[in-house]
mmCIF file of C-alpha atoms in Angstrom:
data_model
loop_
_atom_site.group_PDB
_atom_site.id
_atom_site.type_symbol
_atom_site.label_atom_id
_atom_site.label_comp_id
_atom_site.label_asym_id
_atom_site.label_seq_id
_atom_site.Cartn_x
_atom_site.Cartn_y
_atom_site.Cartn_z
ATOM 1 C CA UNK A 25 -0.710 17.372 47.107
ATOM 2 C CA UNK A 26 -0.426 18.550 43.493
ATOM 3 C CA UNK A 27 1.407 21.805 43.094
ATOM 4 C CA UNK A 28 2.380 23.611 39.905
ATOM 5 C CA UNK A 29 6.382 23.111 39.150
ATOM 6 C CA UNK A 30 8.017 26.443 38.622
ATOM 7 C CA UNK A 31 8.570 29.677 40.427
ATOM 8 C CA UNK A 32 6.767 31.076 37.292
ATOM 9 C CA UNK A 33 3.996 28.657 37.188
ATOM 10 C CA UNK A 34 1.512 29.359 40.403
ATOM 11 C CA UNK A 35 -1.677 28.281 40.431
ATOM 12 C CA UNK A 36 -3.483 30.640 43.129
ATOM 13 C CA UNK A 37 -7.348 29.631 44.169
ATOM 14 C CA UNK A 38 -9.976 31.856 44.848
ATOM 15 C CA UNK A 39 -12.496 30.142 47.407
ATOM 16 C CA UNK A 40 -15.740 30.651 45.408
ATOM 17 C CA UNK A 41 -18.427 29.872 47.723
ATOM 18 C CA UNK A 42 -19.512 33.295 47.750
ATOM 19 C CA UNK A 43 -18.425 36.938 46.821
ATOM 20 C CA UNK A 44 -16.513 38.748 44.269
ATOM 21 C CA UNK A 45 -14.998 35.573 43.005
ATOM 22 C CA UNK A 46 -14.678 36.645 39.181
ATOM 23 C CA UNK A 47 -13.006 39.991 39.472
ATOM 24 C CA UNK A 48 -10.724 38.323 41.885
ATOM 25 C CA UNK A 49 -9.876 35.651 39.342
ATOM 26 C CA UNK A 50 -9.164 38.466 36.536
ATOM 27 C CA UNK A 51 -6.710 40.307 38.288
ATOM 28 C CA UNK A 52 -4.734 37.214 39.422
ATOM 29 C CA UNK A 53 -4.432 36.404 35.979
ATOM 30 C CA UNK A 54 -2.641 39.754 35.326
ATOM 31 C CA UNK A 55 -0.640 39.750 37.913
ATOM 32 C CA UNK A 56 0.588 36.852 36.451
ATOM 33 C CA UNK A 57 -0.491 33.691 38.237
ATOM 34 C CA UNK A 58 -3.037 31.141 36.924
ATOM 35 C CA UNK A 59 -6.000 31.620 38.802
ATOM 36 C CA UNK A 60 -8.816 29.021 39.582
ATOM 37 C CA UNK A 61 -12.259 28.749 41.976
ATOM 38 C CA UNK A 62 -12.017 26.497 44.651
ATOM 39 C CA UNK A 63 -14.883 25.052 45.832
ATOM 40 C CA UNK A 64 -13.954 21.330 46.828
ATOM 41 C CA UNK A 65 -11.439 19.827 49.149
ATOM 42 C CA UNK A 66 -9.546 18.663 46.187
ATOM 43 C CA UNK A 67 -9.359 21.958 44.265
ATOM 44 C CA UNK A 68 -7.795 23.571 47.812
ATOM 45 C CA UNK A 69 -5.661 20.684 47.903
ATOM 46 C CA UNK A 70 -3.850 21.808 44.456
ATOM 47 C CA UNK A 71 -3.477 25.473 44.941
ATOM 48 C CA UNK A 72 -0.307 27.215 45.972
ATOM 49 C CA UNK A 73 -2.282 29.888 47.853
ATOM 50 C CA UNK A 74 -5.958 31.378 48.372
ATOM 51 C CA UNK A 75 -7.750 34.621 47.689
ATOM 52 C CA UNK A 76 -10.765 34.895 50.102
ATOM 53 C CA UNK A 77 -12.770 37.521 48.155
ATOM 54 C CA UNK A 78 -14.918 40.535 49.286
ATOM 55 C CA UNK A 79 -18.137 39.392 50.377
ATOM 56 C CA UNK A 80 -20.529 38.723 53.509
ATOM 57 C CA UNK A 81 -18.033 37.192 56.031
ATOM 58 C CA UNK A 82 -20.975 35.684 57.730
ATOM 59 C CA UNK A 83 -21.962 33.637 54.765
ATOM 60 C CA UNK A 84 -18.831 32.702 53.526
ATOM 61 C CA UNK A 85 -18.597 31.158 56.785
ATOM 62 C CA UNK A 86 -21.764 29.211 57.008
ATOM 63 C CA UNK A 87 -20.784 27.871 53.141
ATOM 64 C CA UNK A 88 -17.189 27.059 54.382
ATOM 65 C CA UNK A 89 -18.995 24.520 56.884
ATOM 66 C CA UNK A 90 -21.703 23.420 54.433
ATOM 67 C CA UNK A 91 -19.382 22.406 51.687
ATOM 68 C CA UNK A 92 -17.085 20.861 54.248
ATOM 69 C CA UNK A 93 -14.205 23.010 53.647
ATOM 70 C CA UNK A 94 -13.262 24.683 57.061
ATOM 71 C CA UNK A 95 -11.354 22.377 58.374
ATOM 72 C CA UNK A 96 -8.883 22.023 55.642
ATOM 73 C CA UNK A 97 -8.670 25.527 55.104
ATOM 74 C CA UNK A 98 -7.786 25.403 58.765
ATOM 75 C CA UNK A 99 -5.148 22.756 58.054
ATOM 76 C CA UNK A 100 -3.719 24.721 54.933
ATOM 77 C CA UNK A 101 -3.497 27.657 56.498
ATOM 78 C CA UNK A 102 -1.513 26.553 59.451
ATOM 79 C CA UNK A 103 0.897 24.579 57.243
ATOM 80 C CA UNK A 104 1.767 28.270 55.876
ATOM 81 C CA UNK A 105 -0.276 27.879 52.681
ATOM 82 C CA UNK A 106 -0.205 31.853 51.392
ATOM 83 C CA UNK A 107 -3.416 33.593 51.648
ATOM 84 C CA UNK A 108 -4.755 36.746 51.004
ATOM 85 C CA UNK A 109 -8.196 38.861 52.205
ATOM 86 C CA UNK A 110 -9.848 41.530 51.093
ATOM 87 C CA UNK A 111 -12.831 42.697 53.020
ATOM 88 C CA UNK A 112 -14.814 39.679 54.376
ATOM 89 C CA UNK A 113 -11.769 38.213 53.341
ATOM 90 C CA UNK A 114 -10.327 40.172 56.023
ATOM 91 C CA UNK A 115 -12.260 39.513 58.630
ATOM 92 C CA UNK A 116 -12.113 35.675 57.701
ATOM 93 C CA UNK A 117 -8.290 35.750 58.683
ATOM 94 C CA UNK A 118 -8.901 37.950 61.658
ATOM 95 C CA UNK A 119 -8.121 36.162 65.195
ATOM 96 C CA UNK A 120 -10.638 38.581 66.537
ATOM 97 C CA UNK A 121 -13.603 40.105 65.689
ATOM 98 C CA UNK A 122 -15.860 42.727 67.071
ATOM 99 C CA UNK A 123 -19.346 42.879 66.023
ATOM 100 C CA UNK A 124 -19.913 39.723 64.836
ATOM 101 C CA UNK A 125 -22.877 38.066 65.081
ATOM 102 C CA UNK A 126 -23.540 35.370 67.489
ATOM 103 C CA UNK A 127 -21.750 32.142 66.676
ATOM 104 C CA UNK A 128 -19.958 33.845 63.551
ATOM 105 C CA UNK A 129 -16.703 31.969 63.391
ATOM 106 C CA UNK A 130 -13.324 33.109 61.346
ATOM 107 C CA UNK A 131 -10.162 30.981 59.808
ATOM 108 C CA UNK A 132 -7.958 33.123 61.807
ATOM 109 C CA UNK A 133 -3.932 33.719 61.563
ATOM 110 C CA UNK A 134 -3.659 37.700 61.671
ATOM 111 C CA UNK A 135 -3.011 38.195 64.920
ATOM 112 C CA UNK A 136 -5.473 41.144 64.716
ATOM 113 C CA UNK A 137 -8.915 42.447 65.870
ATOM 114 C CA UNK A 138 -11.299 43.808 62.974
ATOM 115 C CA UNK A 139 -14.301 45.345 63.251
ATOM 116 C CA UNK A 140 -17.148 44.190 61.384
ATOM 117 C CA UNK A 141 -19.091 47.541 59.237
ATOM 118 C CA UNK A 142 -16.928 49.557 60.637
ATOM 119 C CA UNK A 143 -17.431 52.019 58.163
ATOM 120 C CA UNK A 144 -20.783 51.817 57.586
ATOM 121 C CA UNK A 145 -23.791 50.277 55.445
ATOM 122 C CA UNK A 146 -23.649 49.992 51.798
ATOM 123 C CA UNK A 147 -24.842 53.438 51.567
ATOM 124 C CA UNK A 148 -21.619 54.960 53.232
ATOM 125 C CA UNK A 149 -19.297 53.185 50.636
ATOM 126 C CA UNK A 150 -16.316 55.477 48.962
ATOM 127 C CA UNK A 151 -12.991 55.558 47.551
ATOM 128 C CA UNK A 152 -10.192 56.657 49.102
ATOM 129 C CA UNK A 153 -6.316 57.134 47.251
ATOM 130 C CA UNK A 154 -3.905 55.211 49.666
ATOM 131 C CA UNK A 155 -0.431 54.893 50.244
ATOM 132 C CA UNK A 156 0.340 50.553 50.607
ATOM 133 C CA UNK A 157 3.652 49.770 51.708
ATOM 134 C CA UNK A 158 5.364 47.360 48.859
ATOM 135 C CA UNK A 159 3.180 48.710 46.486
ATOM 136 C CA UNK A 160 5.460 51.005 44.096
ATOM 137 C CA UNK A 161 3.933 53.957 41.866
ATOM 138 C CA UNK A 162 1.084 56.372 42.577
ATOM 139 C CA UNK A 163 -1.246 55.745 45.643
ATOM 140 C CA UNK A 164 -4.073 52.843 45.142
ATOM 141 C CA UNK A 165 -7.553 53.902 44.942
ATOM 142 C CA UNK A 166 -9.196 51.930 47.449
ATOM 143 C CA UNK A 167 -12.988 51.279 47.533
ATOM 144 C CA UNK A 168 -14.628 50.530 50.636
ATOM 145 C CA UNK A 169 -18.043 48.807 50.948
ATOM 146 C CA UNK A 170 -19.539 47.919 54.202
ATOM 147 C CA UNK A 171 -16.063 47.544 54.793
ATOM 148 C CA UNK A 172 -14.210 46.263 58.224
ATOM 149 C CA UNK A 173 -11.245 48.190 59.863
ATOM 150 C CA UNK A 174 -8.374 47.153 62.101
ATOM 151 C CA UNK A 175 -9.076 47.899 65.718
ATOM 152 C CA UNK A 176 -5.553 46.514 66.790
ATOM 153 C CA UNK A 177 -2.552 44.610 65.342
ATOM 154 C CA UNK A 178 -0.264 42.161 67.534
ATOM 155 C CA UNK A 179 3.794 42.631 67.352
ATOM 156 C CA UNK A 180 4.530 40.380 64.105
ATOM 157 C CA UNK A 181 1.737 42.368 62.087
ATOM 158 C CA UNK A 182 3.090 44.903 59.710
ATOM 159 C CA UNK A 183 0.514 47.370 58.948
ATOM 160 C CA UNK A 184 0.981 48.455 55.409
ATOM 161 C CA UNK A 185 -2.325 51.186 55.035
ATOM 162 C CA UNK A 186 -4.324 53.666 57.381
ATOM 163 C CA UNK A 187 -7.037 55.980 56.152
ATOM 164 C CA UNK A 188 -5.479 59.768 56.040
ATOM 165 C CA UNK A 189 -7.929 62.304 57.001
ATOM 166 C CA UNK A 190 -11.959 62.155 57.596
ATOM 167 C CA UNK A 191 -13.600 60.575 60.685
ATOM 168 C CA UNK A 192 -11.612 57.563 60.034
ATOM 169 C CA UNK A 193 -8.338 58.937 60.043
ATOM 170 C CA UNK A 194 -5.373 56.551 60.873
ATOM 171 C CA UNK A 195 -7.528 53.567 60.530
ATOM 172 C CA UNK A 196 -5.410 50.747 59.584
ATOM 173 C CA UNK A 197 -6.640 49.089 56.460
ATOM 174 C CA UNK A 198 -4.144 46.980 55.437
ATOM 175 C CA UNK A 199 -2.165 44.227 56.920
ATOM 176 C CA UNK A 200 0.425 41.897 56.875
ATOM 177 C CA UNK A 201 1.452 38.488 59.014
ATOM 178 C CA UNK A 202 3.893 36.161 57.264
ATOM 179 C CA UNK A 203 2.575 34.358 54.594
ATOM 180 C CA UNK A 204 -1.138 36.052 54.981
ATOM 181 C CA UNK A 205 -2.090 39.491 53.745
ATOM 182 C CA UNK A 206 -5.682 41.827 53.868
ATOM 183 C CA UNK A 207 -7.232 44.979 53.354
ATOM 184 C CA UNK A 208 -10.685 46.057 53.884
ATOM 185 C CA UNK A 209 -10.792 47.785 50.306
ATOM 186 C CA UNK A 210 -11.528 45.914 47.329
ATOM 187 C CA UNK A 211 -8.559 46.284 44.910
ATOM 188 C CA UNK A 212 -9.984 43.887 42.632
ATOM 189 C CA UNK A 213 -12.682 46.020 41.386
ATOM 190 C CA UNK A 214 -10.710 48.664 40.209
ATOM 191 C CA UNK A 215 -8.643 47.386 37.480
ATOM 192 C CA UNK A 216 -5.284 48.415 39.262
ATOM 193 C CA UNK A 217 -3.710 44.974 39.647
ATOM 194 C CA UNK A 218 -0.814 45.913 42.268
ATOM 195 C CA UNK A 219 -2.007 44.682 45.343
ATOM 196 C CA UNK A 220 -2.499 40.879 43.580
ATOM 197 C CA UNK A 221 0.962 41.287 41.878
ATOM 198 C CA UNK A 222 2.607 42.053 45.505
ATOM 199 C CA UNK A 223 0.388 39.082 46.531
ATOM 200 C CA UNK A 224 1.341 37.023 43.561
ATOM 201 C CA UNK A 225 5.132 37.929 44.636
ATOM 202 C CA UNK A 226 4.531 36.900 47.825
ATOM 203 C CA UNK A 227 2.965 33.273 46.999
ATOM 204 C CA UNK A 228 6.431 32.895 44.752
ATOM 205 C CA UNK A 229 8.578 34.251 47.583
ATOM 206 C CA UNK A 230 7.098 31.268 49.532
ATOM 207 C CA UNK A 231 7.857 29.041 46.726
ATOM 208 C CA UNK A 232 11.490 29.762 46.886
ATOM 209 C CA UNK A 233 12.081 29.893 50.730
ATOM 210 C CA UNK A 234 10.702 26.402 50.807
ATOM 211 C CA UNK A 235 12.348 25.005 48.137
ATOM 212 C CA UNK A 236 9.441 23.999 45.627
ATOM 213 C CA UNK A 237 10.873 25.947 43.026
#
């Protein structure tokens, strides 16, 4: 496995068989990582870490089979490969999902249950300022489109968001389990790149705990 050779130097793959792959790839960039699409085996095999990008979770998952890269996402991901979801992406790294359709599978790792739409069709997208633990500054705006929630977390989940106020209130919309991280919000869209820089972080945390530095 090729991986790059400083602390500095990450290269951090977004799986592009589907989704917002681009916008994802721009704000890796300035958080500070080098940022390709993976689409192949041997791109995934390279990477330090994956983005699994906003999207239709169901599709991503057919494409995952098709291009014959679910089972080494599998074994990346259980060999502690950093990985972070945002919206499908979420649901993608789910354990457990409610309202999924039949035969829908997920890569799984975040001991969690999500709920598929929970907020609604496309139509009941909005944007919502958040507090996210480890981000610092002002509150992220979040945008939410057809976007899942957390139902329930397991004991080594730290929940880092929950919606404040509205119908939704205390929803948890942001999550993290080791080495993996999602939110149901698209923080890639926005131009505010601190959720990918505490990402980016992360993936060089990883770096240095295991010595690849």
């Amino acid at each position: 496995m090729s991986l790059s050779t400083t602390a500095d130097d990450l290269l951090v793959g977004v799986l592009a068989v589907q989704g917002d792959v681009r916008e994802h790839l721009r704000a890796l960039a300035e958080a500070g990582a080098r940022a390709v699409p993976v689409r192949r085996e041997s791109e995934l095999d390279d990477v330090d870490a994956l983005v699994l990008p906003g999207g239709e979770s169901t599709t991503i998952d057919k494409l995952t089979r098709a291009f014959g890269l679910r089972e080494p996402l599998l074994a990346r991901l259980a060999a502690g490969m950093p990985a972070y979801g945002s919206c499908a992406g979420m649901i993608l790294l789910a354990d457990r999902v409610q309202d999924a359709i039949e035969g829908q599978l997920t890569l799984g790792g975040i001991d969690m249950t999500v709920r598929r739409n929970a907020f609604g069709r496309q139509v009941d997208s909005f944007e919502e300022d958040l507090d996210v633990a480890g981000v610092e500054g002002p509150p992220v705006r979040a945008v939410f489109i057809r976007a899942p929630w957390v139902e329930s977390v397991g004991p080594d989940v730290e929940v880092l968001a929950r919606v404040e106020g509205g119908p939704a209130d205390g929803r948890i919309v942001a999550v993290r389990q080791g080495n993996l991280l999602a939110t149901s919000f698209h923080p890639e869209i926005t131009g505010d790149i601190r959720v990918h820089r505490l990402f980016v972080d992360l993936v060089r945390s990883n770096r240095v705990r295991s010595g690849r530095t």
